[in-house]
C-alpha positions as CSV (number, residue, x, y, z in Angstrom):
1,M,0.0,0.0,0.0
2,A,1.5,3.3,-1.1
3,R,1.1,6.3,1.3
4,I,1.4,9.7,-0.4
5,A,0.7,13.0,1.3
6,G,-0.7,11.2,4.4
7,V,-3.3,9.3,2.3
8,N,-3.4,5.6,1.6
9,I,-3.6,5.3,-2.2
10,P,-5.9,2.5,-3.6
11,T,-3.5,-0.3,-4.8
12,N,-5.5,-1.9,-7.6
13,K,-6.2,1.3,-9.5
14,R,-4.2,3.0,-12.2
15,V,-1.8,5.6,-10.9
16,E,-3.6,8.5,-12.5
17,I,-6.9,7.6,-11.0
18,A,-5.4,6.6,-7.6
19,L,-3.7,10.0,-7.2
20,T,-7.1,11.7,-7.4
21,S,-8.0,10.3,-4.0
22,I,-5.6,12.9,-2.6
23,H,-7.5,16.2,-1.7
24,G,-6.3,18.9,-4.1
25,I,-5.3,16.6,-7.0
26,G,-7.7,16.1,-9.8
27,S,-7.4,14.2,-13.1
28,M,-5.4,16.9,-14.9
29,K,-2.8,17.3,-12.0
30,A,-2.6,13.5,-11.7
31,K,-1.7,13.3,-15.5
32,E,0.8,16.1,-15.0
33,I,2.5,14.4,-12.1
34,C,2.7,11.1,-14.1
35,T,4.3,12.8,-17.1
36,K,6.7,14.7,-14.8
37,V,7.9,11.5,-13.1
38,N,7.8,9.4,-16.3
39,I,5.3,6.8,-15.2
40,E,3.1,5.1,-17.9
41,S,-0.6,5.8,-17.7
42,T,-1.5,2.1,-17.8
43,K,0.6,1.2,-14.8
44,R,-1.2,0.2,-11.6
45,V,-0.2,1.3,-8.1
46,N,0.8,-2.2,-6.9
47,Q,3.2,-2.4,-9.9
48,L,5.1,0.8,-8.8
49,T,8.6,0.4,-7.4
50,D,9.7,2.1,-4.2
51,A,11.8,4.6,-6.2
52,E,8.7,5.6,-8.3
53,V,6.6,6.1,-5.2
54,I,9.3,8.3,-3.7
55,A,9.5,10.3,-6.9
56,I,5.7,10.9,-6.9
57,R,5.8,11.9,-3.3
58,E,8.6,14.4,-3.9
59,A,6.9,15.8,-7.0
60,I,3.7,16.4,-5.0
61,D,5.5,17.9,-2.0
62,N,7.5,20.3,-4.1
63,D,4.9,21.5,-6.6
64,Y,1.4,21.2,-5.1
65,V,-0.6,22.3,-2.1
66,V,-2.6,19.2,-0.9
67,E,-4.5,17.7,2.0
68,G,-4.2,19.5,5.3
69,D,-2.4,22.6,4.0
70,L,-5.0,23.1,1.3
71,R,-7.9,22.6,3.7
72,R,-6.3,25.1,6.1
73,E,-5.8,27.6,3.3
74,V,-9.4,27.3,2.1
75,A,-10.7,27.6,5.7
76,M,-8.6,30.7,6.3
77,N,-9.8,32.3,3.1
78,I,-13.4,31.7,4.1
79,K,-12.7,33.0,7.6
80,G,-11.1,36.1,6.1
81,M,-14.2,36.8,4.0
82,M,-16.4,36.4,7.1
83,D,-14.2,38.8,9.2
84,L,-14.1,41.3,6.3
85,G,-17.9,41.3,6.1
86,C,-18.1,41.0,2.3
87,Y,-21.1,39.6,0.7
88,R,-19.7,36.1,0.3
89,G,-18.5,36.2,3.9
90,L,-22.1,37.0,5.1
91,R,-23.5,34.2,3.0
92,H,-21.0,31.8,4.6
93,R,-21.8,33.1,8.1
94,R,-25.6,32.6,7.6
95,G,-25.2,29.2,6.0
96,L,-26.8,30.2,2.7
97,P,-25.6,29.4,-0.8
98,V,-22.6,31.6,-1.7
99,R,-22.5,31.4,-5.5
100,G,-25.8,33.1,-6.5
101,Q,-28.2,30.1,-6.4
102,R,-31.8,30.7,-5.6
103,T,-33.0,30.1,-2.0
104,H,-36.8,30.6,-2.4
105,T,-37.4,26.9,-3.0
106,N,-34.1,25.0,-3.2
107,A,-30.8,25.2,-1.2
108,R,-31.8,22.5,1.2
109,T,-28.3,21.2,1.4
110,R,-27.0,24.6,2.8
111,K,-30.1,25.5,4.8
112,G,-30.8,22.1,6.3
113,P,-34.1,20.4,6.6
114,A,-37.3,22.5,6.2
115,K,-38.6,24.0,9.4
116,P,-42.4,24.2,9.6
117,I,-43.9,27.6,10.2
118,A,-46.9,27.9,12.6
119,G,-50.2,29.0,11.1
120,K,-49.1,28.3,7.5
121,R,-51.6,25.5,6.9
122,K,-55.0,26.2,5.2
């Protein structure tokens, strides 16, 4: 089992797909990493040598912000918006959709389950 950036990578998947299990690495960055380290796209994680795993680990550590650091950075950006009092910060603070979605009917994921209002029945 390969452990990269504090995450256990699935062993029976192809390297490009397995790398996407790391927070902050999508399919494009995974392909980029594979070409940088010269690993074939058809190779599986359990076929990697220790040297290749170390090369992948170093490439990710040097060039990309992933996992805990990325989560911390995103949380600090959101906290900064909330402290600043900008529109997006207010939406985060109130637990409403941030990116312009409607809230009259939908947005149940952000707002939580519907709360009944007394006297609304007819």
